[in-house]
mmCIF file with all atom_site columns, C-alpha atoms in Angstrom:
data_model
loop_
_atom_site.group_PDB
_atom_site.id
_atom_site.type_symbol
_atom_site.label_atom_id
_atom_site.label_alt_id
_atom_site.label_comp_id
_atom_site.label_asym_id
_atom_site.label_entity_id
_atom_site.label_seq_id
_atom_site.pdbx_PDB_ins_code
_atom_site.Cartn_x
_atom_site.Cartn_y
_atom_site.Cartn_z
_atom_site.occupancy
_atom_site.B_iso_or_equiv
_atom_site.pdbx_formal_charge
_atom_site.auth_seq_id
_atom_site.auth_comp_id
_atom_site.auth_asym_id
_atom_site.auth_atom_id
_atom_site.pdbx_PDB_model_num
ATOM 1   C CA . ASP A 1 1   ? 123.341 96.790  72.999  1.00 0.00 ? 195 ASP A CA 1
ATOM 2   C CA . GLY A 1 2   ? 123.356 96.053  76.115  1.00 0.00 ? 196 GLY A CA 1
ATOM 3   C CA . HIS A 1 3   ? 126.130 93.997  76.489  1.00 0.00 ? 197 HIS A CA 1
ATOM 4   C CA . GLU A 1 4   ? 127.976 96.976  75.247  1.00 0.00 ? 198 GLU A CA 1
ATOM 5   C CA . THR A 1 5   ? 126.529 99.517  77.533  1.00 0.00 ? 199 THR A CA 1
ATOM 6   C CA . VAL A 1 6   ? 127.870 97.293  80.235  1.00 0.00 ? 200 VAL A CA 1
ATOM 7   C CA . GLU A 1 7   ? 130.837 97.213  78.881  1.00 0.00 ? 201 GLU A CA 1
ATOM 8   C CA . LYS A 1 8   ? 131.829 101.350 78.946  1.00 0.00 ? 202 LYS A CA 1
ATOM 9   C CA . VAL A 1 9   ? 129.210 101.673 81.918  1.00 0.00 ? 203 VAL A CA 1
ATOM 10  C CA . LEU A 1 10  ? 132.237 99.420  83.086  1.00 0.00 ? 204 LEU A CA 1
ATOM 11  C CA . ILE A 1 11  ? 135.457 101.344 81.685  1.00 0.00 ? 205 ILE A CA 1
ATOM 12  C CA . HIS A 1 12  ? 133.940 104.633 81.823  1.00 0.00 ? 206 HIS A CA 1
ATOM 13  C CA . GLU A 1 13  ? 132.494 104.600 85.098  1.00 0.00 ? 207 GLU A CA 1
ATOM 14  C CA . PRO A 1 14  ? 129.882 107.911 84.270  1.00 0.00 ? 208 PRO A CA 1
ATOM 15  C CA . ASP A 1 15  ? 127.923 109.149 87.427  1.00 0.00 ? 209 ASP A CA 1
ATOM 16  C CA . VAL A 1 16  ? 124.861 109.011 85.409  1.00 0.00 ? 210 VAL A CA 1
ATOM 17  C CA . LEU A 1 17  ? 123.196 106.759 83.108  1.00 0.00 ? 211 LEU A CA 1
ATOM 18  C CA . LEU A 1 18  ? 120.268 107.170 80.737  1.00 0.00 ? 212 LEU A CA 1
ATOM 19  C CA . LEU A 1 19  ? 119.295 103.371 80.087  1.00 0.00 ? 213 LEU A CA 1
ATOM 20  C CA . ASP A 1 20  ? 116.773 102.444 77.633  1.00 0.00 ? 214 ASP A CA 1
ATOM 21  C CA . ILE A 1 21  ? 114.611 99.494  78.724  1.00 0.00 ? 215 ILE A CA 1
ATOM 22  C CA . ASN A 1 22  ? 114.395 98.792  74.619  1.00 0.00 ? 216 ASN A CA 1
ATOM 23  C CA . MET A 1 23  ? 118.307 97.418  73.947  1.00 0.00 ? 217 MET A CA 1
ATOM 24  C CA . PRO A 1 24  ? 118.991 95.122  72.001  1.00 0.00 ? 218 PRO A CA 1
ATOM 25  C CA . ASN A 1 25  ? 120.344 91.306  73.109  1.00 0.00 ? 219 ASN A CA 1
ATOM 26  C CA . LEU A 1 26  ? 120.375 92.833  76.335  1.00 0.00 ? 220 LEU A CA 1
ATOM 27  C CA . ASN A 1 27  ? 117.346 94.600  77.641  1.00 0.00 ? 221 ASN A CA 1
ATOM 28  C CA . GLY A 1 28  ? 117.550 98.020  79.634  1.00 0.00 ? 222 GLY A CA 1
ATOM 29  C CA . ILE A 1 29  ? 115.588 95.820  82.649  1.00 0.00 ? 223 ILE A CA 1
ATOM 30  C CA . ASP A 1 30  ? 118.605 92.729  82.148  1.00 0.00 ? 224 ASP A CA 1
ATOM 31  C CA . VAL A 1 31  ? 121.443 95.531  81.977  1.00 0.00 ? 225 VAL A CA 1
ATOM 32  C CA . LEU A 1 32  ? 120.800 97.741  85.024  1.00 0.00 ? 226 LEU A CA 1
ATOM 33  C CA . ARG A 1 33  ? 119.906 93.609  86.938  1.00 0.00 ? 227 ARG A CA 1
ATOM 34  C CA . ARG A 1 34  ? 123.789 92.366  85.998  1.00 0.00 ? 228 ARG A CA 1
ATOM 35  C CA . LEU A 1 35  ? 125.062 96.438  86.996  1.00 0.00 ? 229 LEU A CA 1
ATOM 36  C CA . ARG A 1 36  ? 123.430 96.601  90.000  1.00 0.00 ? 230 ARG A CA 1
ATOM 37  C CA . ASP A 1 37  ? 124.973 92.416  90.492  1.00 0.00 ? 231 ASP A CA 1
ATOM 38  C CA . LEU A 1 38  ? 128.367 93.300  89.657  1.00 0.00 ? 232 LEU A CA 1
ATOM 39  C CA . GLY A 1 39  ? 127.955 96.479  92.690  1.00 0.00 ? 233 GLY A CA 1
ATOM 40  C CA . VAL A 1 40  ? 127.806 99.254  90.099  1.00 0.00 ? 234 VAL A CA 1
ATOM 41  C CA . ASP A 1 41  ? 127.168 102.613 91.656  1.00 0.00 ? 235 ASP A CA 1
ATOM 42  C CA . THR A 1 42  ? 126.768 104.983 88.534  1.00 0.00 ? 236 THR A CA 1
ATOM 43  C CA . LYS A 1 43  ? 123.447 107.087 89.345  1.00 0.00 ? 237 LYS A CA 1
ATOM 44  C CA . VAL A 1 44  ? 120.673 104.925 86.313  1.00 0.00 ? 238 VAL A CA 1
ATOM 45  C CA . ILE A 1 45  ? 117.277 107.226 85.532  1.00 0.00 ? 239 ILE A CA 1
ATOM 46  C CA . ILE A 1 46  ? 115.532 104.454 83.257  1.00 0.00 ? 240 ILE A CA 1
ATOM 47  C CA . LEU A 1 47  ? 113.859 106.280 79.954  1.00 0.00 ? 241 LEU A CA 1
ATOM 48  C CA . THR A 1 48  ? 111.461 104.670 77.677  1.00 0.00 ? 242 THR A CA 1
ATOM 49  C CA . ILE A 1 49  ? 108.099 104.453 76.332  1.00 0.00 ? 243 ILE A CA 1
ATOM 50  C CA . HIS A 1 50  ? 106.495 102.430 78.808  1.00 0.00 ? 244 HIS A CA 1
ATOM 51  C CA . ASP A 1 51  ? 104.290 104.341 81.210  1.00 0.00 ? 245 ASP A CA 1
ATOM 52  C CA . ASP A 1 52  ? 103.691 100.690 82.624  1.00 0.00 ? 246 ASP A CA 1
ATOM 53  C CA . LYS A 1 53  ? 103.445 100.698 86.292  1.00 0.00 ? 247 LYS A CA 1
ATOM 54  C CA . GLU A 1 54  ? 105.115 97.555  86.622  1.00 0.00 ? 248 GLU A CA 1
ATOM 55  C CA . TYR A 1 55  ? 107.812 98.624  84.435  1.00 0.00 ? 249 TYR A CA 1
ATOM 56  C CA . LEU A 1 56  ? 108.271 101.550 86.807  1.00 0.00 ? 250 LEU A CA 1
ATOM 57  C CA . LEU A 1 57  ? 107.728 98.759  89.965  1.00 0.00 ? 251 LEU A CA 1
ATOM 58  C CA . GLU A 1 58  ? 110.455 97.045  88.780  1.00 0.00 ? 252 GLU A CA 1
ATOM 59  C CA . THR A 1 59  ? 113.296 98.983  88.097  1.00 0.00 ? 253 THR A CA 1
ATOM 60  C CA . MET A 1 60  ? 112.527 101.302 90.902  1.00 0.00 ? 254 MET A CA 1
ATOM 61  C CA . LYS A 1 61  ? 113.117 97.487  92.606  1.00 0.00 ? 255 LYS A CA 1
ATOM 62  C CA . MET A 1 62  ? 115.991 96.704  91.490  1.00 0.00 ? 256 MET A CA 1
ATOM 63  C CA . GLY A 1 63  ? 117.622 99.905  91.788  1.00 0.00 ? 257 GLY A CA 1
ATOM 64  C CA . ALA A 1 64  ? 116.787 102.879 89.283  1.00 0.00 ? 258 ALA A CA 1
ATOM 65  C CA . ASP A 1 65  ? 117.042 106.117 90.328  1.00 0.00 ? 259 ASP A CA 1
ATOM 66  C CA . GLY A 1 66  ? 114.635 107.729 87.858  1.00 0.00 ? 260 GLY A CA 1
ATOM 67  C CA . TYR A 1 67  ? 111.736 107.085 85.268  1.00 0.00 ? 261 TYR A CA 1
ATOM 68  C CA . VAL A 1 68  ? 111.218 109.513 82.761  1.00 0.00 ? 262 VAL A CA 1
ATOM 69  C CA . LEU A 1 69  ? 109.412 108.738 79.290  1.00 0.00 ? 263 LEU A CA 1
ATOM 70  C CA . LYS A 1 70  ? 111.015 109.758 76.132  1.00 0.00 ? 264 LYS A CA 1
ATOM 71  C CA . ASP A 1 71  ? 108.278 112.064 74.983  1.00 0.00 ? 265 ASP A CA 1
ATOM 72  C CA . SER A 1 72  ? 109.438 114.649 77.804  1.00 0.00 ? 266 SER A CA 1
ATOM 73  C CA . ASP A 1 73  ? 110.753 117.305 77.592  1.00 0.00 ? 267 ASP A CA 1
ATOM 74  C CA . ALA A 1 74  ? 114.257 118.629 77.765  1.00 0.00 ? 268 ALA A CA 1
ATOM 75  C CA . ASN A 1 75  ? 113.752 120.190 80.933  1.00 0.00 ? 269 ASN A CA 1
ATOM 76  C CA . SER A 1 76  ? 112.055 117.393 82.412  1.00 0.00 ? 270 SER A CA 1
ATOM 77  C CA . LEU A 1 77  ? 115.382 115.281 81.834  1.00 0.00 ? 271 LEU A CA 1
ATOM 78  C CA . ILE A 1 78  ? 117.648 117.781 82.804  1.00 0.00 ? 272 ILE A CA 1
ATOM 79  C CA . ARG A 1 79  ? 115.584 118.495 86.551  1.00 0.00 ? 273 ARG A CA 1
ATOM 80  C CA . ALA A 1 80  ? 116.119 113.794 86.436  1.00 0.00 ? 274 ALA A CA 1
ATOM 81  C CA . ILE A 1 81  ? 119.441 113.741 85.885  1.00 0.00 ? 275 ILE A CA 1
ATOM 82  C CA . LYS A 1 82  ? 120.460 117.034 88.241  1.00 0.00 ? 276 LYS A CA 1
ATOM 83  C CA . ASP A 1 83  ? 118.196 115.685 90.700  1.00 0.00 ? 277 ASP A CA 1
ATOM 84  C CA . VAL A 1 84  ? 119.162 111.716 90.364  1.00 0.00 ? 278 VAL A CA 1
ATOM 85  C CA . LYS A 1 85  ? 123.238 113.300 90.236  1.00 0.00 ? 279 LYS A CA 1
ATOM 86  C CA . GLU A 1 86  ? 122.480 115.000 93.969  1.00 0.00 ? 280 GLU A CA 1
ATOM 87  C CA . GLY A 1 87  ? 121.180 111.600 95.375  1.00 0.00 ? 281 GLY A CA 1
ATOM 88  C CA . LYS A 1 88  ? 117.690 112.090 95.117  1.00 0.00 ? 282 LYS A CA 1
ATOM 89  C CA . THR A 1 89  ? 115.204 110.459 93.276  1.00 0.00 ? 283 THR A CA 1
ATOM 90  C CA . TYR A 1 90  ? 113.291 111.539 90.158  1.00 0.00 ? 284 TYR A CA 1
ATOM 91  C CA . ILE A 1 91  ? 110.001 109.968 89.050  1.00 0.00 ? 285 ILE A CA 1
ATOM 92  C CA . GLN A 1 92  ? 108.633 111.435 85.909  1.00 0.00 ? 286 GLN A CA 1
ATOM 93  C CA . PRO A 1 93  ? 105.589 113.388 87.873  1.00 0.00 ? 287 PRO A CA 1
ATOM 94  C CA . SER A 1 94  ? 103.036 111.367 85.424  1.00 0.00 ? 288 SER A CA 1
ATOM 95  C CA . ILE A 1 95  ? 103.906 109.008 86.354  1.00 0.00 ? 289 ILE A CA 1
ATOM 96  C CA . ALA A 1 96  ? 104.719 109.069 90.255  1.00 0.00 ? 290 ALA A CA 1
ATOM 97  C CA . SER A 1 97  ? 100.723 110.132 90.666  1.00 0.00 ? 291 SER A CA 1
ATOM 98  C CA . MET A 1 98  ? 99.981  106.598 89.764  1.00 0.00 ? 292 MET A CA 1
ATOM 99  C CA . LEU A 1 99  ? 102.000 104.978 91.392  1.00 0.00 ? 293 LEU A CA 1
ATOM 100 C CA . LYS A 1 100 ? 101.395 106.333 94.481  1.00 0.00 ? 294 LYS A CA 1
ATOM 101 C CA . GLU A 1 101 ? 97.650  105.306 93.184  1.00 0.00 ? 295 GLU A CA 1
ATOM 102 C CA . GLU A 1 102 ? 98.930  101.961 93.384  1.00 0.00 ? 296 GLU A CA 1
ATOM 103 C CA . MET A 1 103 ? 100.701 102.327 96.286  1.00 0.00 ? 297 MET A CA 1
ATOM 104 C CA . SER A 1 104 ? 97.863  104.056 98.024  1.00 0.00 ? 298 SER A CA 1
ATOM 105 C CA . ARG A 1 105 ? 95.364  100.829 97.060  1.00 0.00 ? 299 ARG A CA 1
ATOM 106 C CA . LYS A 1 106 ? 98.617  98.639  98.286  1.00 0.00 ? 300 LYS A CA 1
ATOM 107 C CA . ASP A 1 107 ? 98.087  99.337  101.524 1.00 0.00 ? 301 ASP A CA 1
ATOM 108 C CA . GLU A 1 108 ? 94.560  98.861  101.847 1.00 0.00 ? 302 GLU A CA 1
ATOM 109 C CA . ALA A 1 109 ? 94.678  95.558  100.645 1.00 0.00 ? 303 ALA A CA 1
ATOM 110 C CA . ASP A 1 110 ? 97.246  95.060  103.474 1.00 0.00 ? 304 ASP A CA 1
ATOM 111 C CA . GLU A 1 111 ? 94.428  96.805  105.896 1.00 0.00 ? 305 GLU A CA 1
ATOM 112 C CA . GLU A 1 112 ? 92.020  94.386  105.076 1.00 0.00 ? 306 GLU A CA 1
ATOM 113 C CA . GLN A 1 113 ? 94.430  91.207  105.277 1.00 0.00 ? 307 GLN A CA 1
ATOM 114 C CA . ARG A 1 114 ? 95.754  92.600  108.306 1.00 0.00 ? 308 ARG A CA 1
ATOM 115 C CA . LYS A 1 115 ? 91.605  92.766  109.446 1.00 0.00 ? 309 LYS A CA 1
ATOM 116 C CA . ILE A 1 116 ? 91.250  88.627  107.947 1.00 0.00 ? 310 ILE A CA 1
ATOM 117 C CA . GLU A 1 117 ? 94.224  88.186  110.042 1.00 0.00 ? 311 GLU A CA 1
ATOM 118 C CA . SER A 1 118 ? 92.673  89.303  113.493 1.00 0.00 ? 312 SER A CA 1
ATOM 119 C CA . LEU A 1 119 ? 89.705  86.573  113.240 1.00 0.00 ? 313 LEU A CA 1
ATOM 120 C CA . THR A 1 120 ? 90.605  83.637  114.699 1.00 0.00 ? 314 THR A CA 1
ATOM 121 C CA . ASN A 1 121 ? 89.579  80.623  113.218 1.00 0.00 ? 315 ASN A CA 1
ATOM 122 C CA . ARG A 1 122 ? 85.883  80.437  115.111 1.00 0.00 ? 316 ARG A CA 1
ATOM 123 C CA . GLU A 1 123 ? 85.396  83.563  113.663 1.00 0.00 ? 317 GLU A CA 1
ATOM 124 C CA . TYR A 1 124 ? 86.356  83.106  110.213 1.00 0.00 ? 318 TYR A CA 1
ATOM 125 C CA . GLU A 1 125 ? 83.726  80.140  109.654 1.00 0.00 ? 319 GLU A CA 1
ATOM 126 C CA . VAL A 1 126 ? 81.330  82.247  111.440 1.00 0.00 ? 320 VAL A CA 1
ATOM 127 C CA . LEU A 1 127 ? 82.303  84.710  109.089 1.00 0.00 ? 321 LEU A CA 1
ATOM 128 C CA . THR A 1 128 ? 81.682  82.061  105.718 1.00 0.00 ? 322 THR A CA 1
ATOM 129 C CA . LEU A 1 129 ? 78.020  81.644  106.817 1.00 0.00 ? 323 LEU A CA 1
ATOM 130 C CA . ILE A 1 130 ? 76.844  84.632  107.901 1.00 0.00 ? 324 ILE A CA 1
ATOM 131 C CA . ALA A 1 131 ? 78.063  85.070  104.172 1.00 0.00 ? 325 ALA A CA 1
ATOM 132 C CA . GLU A 1 132 ? 76.085  82.953  102.749 1.00 0.00 ? 326 GLU A CA 1
ATOM 133 C CA . GLY A 1 133 ? 73.160  84.023  104.096 1.00 0.00 ? 327 GLY A CA 1
ATOM 134 C CA . LEU A 1 134 ? 72.797  82.298  108.252 1.00 0.00 ? 328 LEU A CA 1
ATOM 135 C CA . ASN A 1 135 ? 71.433  83.800  110.472 1.00 0.00 ? 329 ASN A CA 1
ATOM 136 C CA . ASN A 1 136 ? 72.737  83.427  114.003 1.00 0.00 ? 330 ASN A CA 1
ATOM 137 C CA . LYS A 1 137 ? 70.241  79.949  115.179 1.00 0.00 ? 331 LYS A CA 1
ATOM 138 C CA . GLU A 1 138 ? 71.524  78.199  111.442 1.00 0.00 ? 332 GLU A CA 1
ATOM 139 C CA . ILE A 1 139 ? 74.831  79.411  112.348 1.00 0.00 ? 333 ILE A CA 1
ATOM 140 C CA . ALA A 1 140 ? 74.538  78.275  116.446 1.00 0.00 ? 334 ALA A CA 1
ATOM 141 C CA . LYS A 1 141 ? 72.247  74.926  114.904 1.00 0.00 ? 335 LYS A CA 1
ATOM 142 C CA . LYS A 1 142 ? 75.642  74.072  111.922 1.00 0.00 ? 336 LYS A CA 1
ATOM 143 C CA . LEU A 1 143 ? 78.760  74.923  114.500 1.00 0.00 ? 337 LEU A CA 1
ATOM 144 C CA . TYR A 1 144 ? 77.196  72.463  117.538 1.00 0.00 ? 338 TYR A CA 1
ATOM 145 C CA . ILE A 1 145 ? 77.228  76.715  119.391 1.00 0.00 ? 339 ILE A CA 1
ATOM 146 C CA . SER A 1 146 ? 74.874  78.471  121.649 1.00 0.00 ? 340 SER A CA 1
ATOM 147 C CA . GLU A 1 147 ? 72.879  80.965  120.034 1.00 0.00 ? 341 GLU A CA 1
ATOM 148 C CA . LYS A 1 148 ? 74.926  83.349  122.419 1.00 0.00 ? 342 LYS A CA 1
ATOM 149 C CA . THR A 1 149 ? 78.121  82.564  121.561 1.00 0.00 ? 343 THR A CA 1
ATOM 150 C CA . VAL A 1 150 ? 78.129  83.167  117.747 1.00 0.00 ? 344 VAL A CA 1
ATOM 151 C CA . LYS A 1 151 ? 76.248  86.900  118.299 1.00 0.00 ? 345 LYS A CA 1
ATOM 152 C CA . ASN A 1 152 ? 79.395  87.023  120.403 1.00 0.00 ? 346 ASN A CA 1
ATOM 153 C CA . HIS A 1 153 ? 81.299  85.769  117.763 1.00 0.00 ? 347 HIS A CA 1
ATOM 154 C CA . VAL A 1 154 ? 79.666  87.707  114.803 1.00 0.00 ? 348 VAL A CA 1
ATOM 155 C CA . SER A 1 155 ? 80.064  91.490  117.639 1.00 0.00 ? 349 SER A CA 1
ATOM 156 C CA . ASN A 1 156 ? 83.410  90.241  117.775 1.00 0.00 ? 350 ASN A CA 1
ATOM 157 C CA . ILE A 1 157 ? 83.683  90.362  113.729 1.00 0.00 ? 351 ILE A CA 1
ATOM 158 C CA . PHE A 1 158 ? 82.004  93.131  113.052 1.00 0.00 ? 352 PHE A CA 1
ATOM 159 C CA . LYS A 1 159 ? 83.951  95.030  115.383 1.00 0.00 ? 353 LYS A CA 1
ATOM 160 C CA . LYS A 1 160 ? 87.835  93.951  113.792 1.00 0.00 ? 354 LYS A CA 1
ATOM 161 C CA . LEU A 1 161 ? 86.698  94.236  110.295 1.00 0.00 ? 355 LEU A CA 1
ATOM 162 C CA . GLU A 1 162 ? 84.382  97.671  110.917 1.00 0.00 ? 356 GLU A CA 1
ATOM 163 C CA . VAL A 1 163 ? 81.828  97.223  109.575 1.00 0.00 ? 357 VAL A CA 1
ATOM 164 C CA . ASN A 1 164 ? 78.132  97.949  111.052 1.00 0.00 ? 358 ASN A CA 1
ATOM 165 C CA . ASP A 1 165 ? 75.995  94.886  109.597 1.00 0.00 ? 359 ASP A CA 1
ATOM 166 C CA . ARG A 1 166 ? 75.359  91.877  108.426 1.00 0.00 ? 360 ARG A CA 1
ATOM 167 C CA . ILE A 1 167 ? 75.037  92.372  104.900 1.00 0.00 ? 361 ILE A CA 1
ATOM 168 C CA . GLN A 1 168 ? 78.306  94.823  105.111 1.00 0.00 ? 362 GLN A CA 1
ATOM 169 C CA . ALA A 1 169 ? 80.215  91.991  107.106 1.00 0.00 ? 363 ALA A CA 1
ATOM 170 C CA . ALA A 1 170 ? 78.562  89.178  103.618 1.00 0.00 ? 364 ALA A CA 1
ATOM 171 C CA . ILE A 1 171 ? 79.930  91.705  101.477 1.00 0.00 ? 365 ILE A CA 1
ATOM 172 C CA . PHE A 1 172 ? 83.517  91.985  103.397 1.00 0.00 ? 366 PHE A CA 1
ATOM 173 C CA . ALA A 1 173 ? 83.774  88.684  102.647 1.00 0.00 ? 367 ALA A CA 1
ATOM 174 C CA . PHE A 1 174 ? 82.960  88.678  99.142  1.00 0.00 ? 368 PHE A CA 1
ATOM 175 C CA . LYS A 1 175 ? 85.490  91.238  98.108  1.00 0.00 ? 369 LYS A CA 1
ATOM 176 C CA . ASN A 1 176 ? 88.122  89.261  99.722  1.00 0.00 ? 370 ASN A CA 1
ATOM 177 C CA . ASN A 1 177 ? 87.634  86.100  98.991  1.00 0.00 ? 371 ASN A CA 1
ATOM 178 C CA . ILE A 1 178 ? 86.646  84.621  101.853 1.00 0.00 ? 372 ILE A CA 1
ATOM 179 C CA . LYS A 1 179 ? 86.095  80.977  101.814 1.00 0.00 ? 373 LYS A CA 1
ATOM 180 C CA . LYS A 1 180 ? 85.464  77.382  104.241 1.00 0.00 ? 374 LYS A CA 1
ATOM 181 C CA . ILE A 1 181 ? 88.503  76.272  105.790 1.00 0.00 ? 375 ILE A CA 1
#
């Protein structure tokens, strides 16, 4: 079980530990956490049936050195052990592609957030009104500013959001859940 695993690792100090997530009393994630909290530098390969990116991300953040599915062939497991022993990180290729997609989505979301943060408060306000379908004249009236000032704000919004028209700006606002402040 998990408690026994921690005990054995402390006694035997293995170079590499194959650690199952599903264990009685203390699961593999908690074992990994405990080992890292204790400063144990044994390399850890998570061995699991879970091909869920959440498990992968959580265990890698906690310091796992590898992640292998239980249905892997012997050669994959051997490769994982050798790589991890040499100081490399090993993620089963089928999971690695899923992780790459997730990281790509996160990068895209971060970029969208940077664009939003680049807007001034007034530009943000104008964007919310564009998303409501108001034209420049209506926006000017609502915000008590000139129509020329609205045009300048709209132009800046297009540049910062990298869009070409009001429809794209409105779609960006809806997609990113931009609401009135």
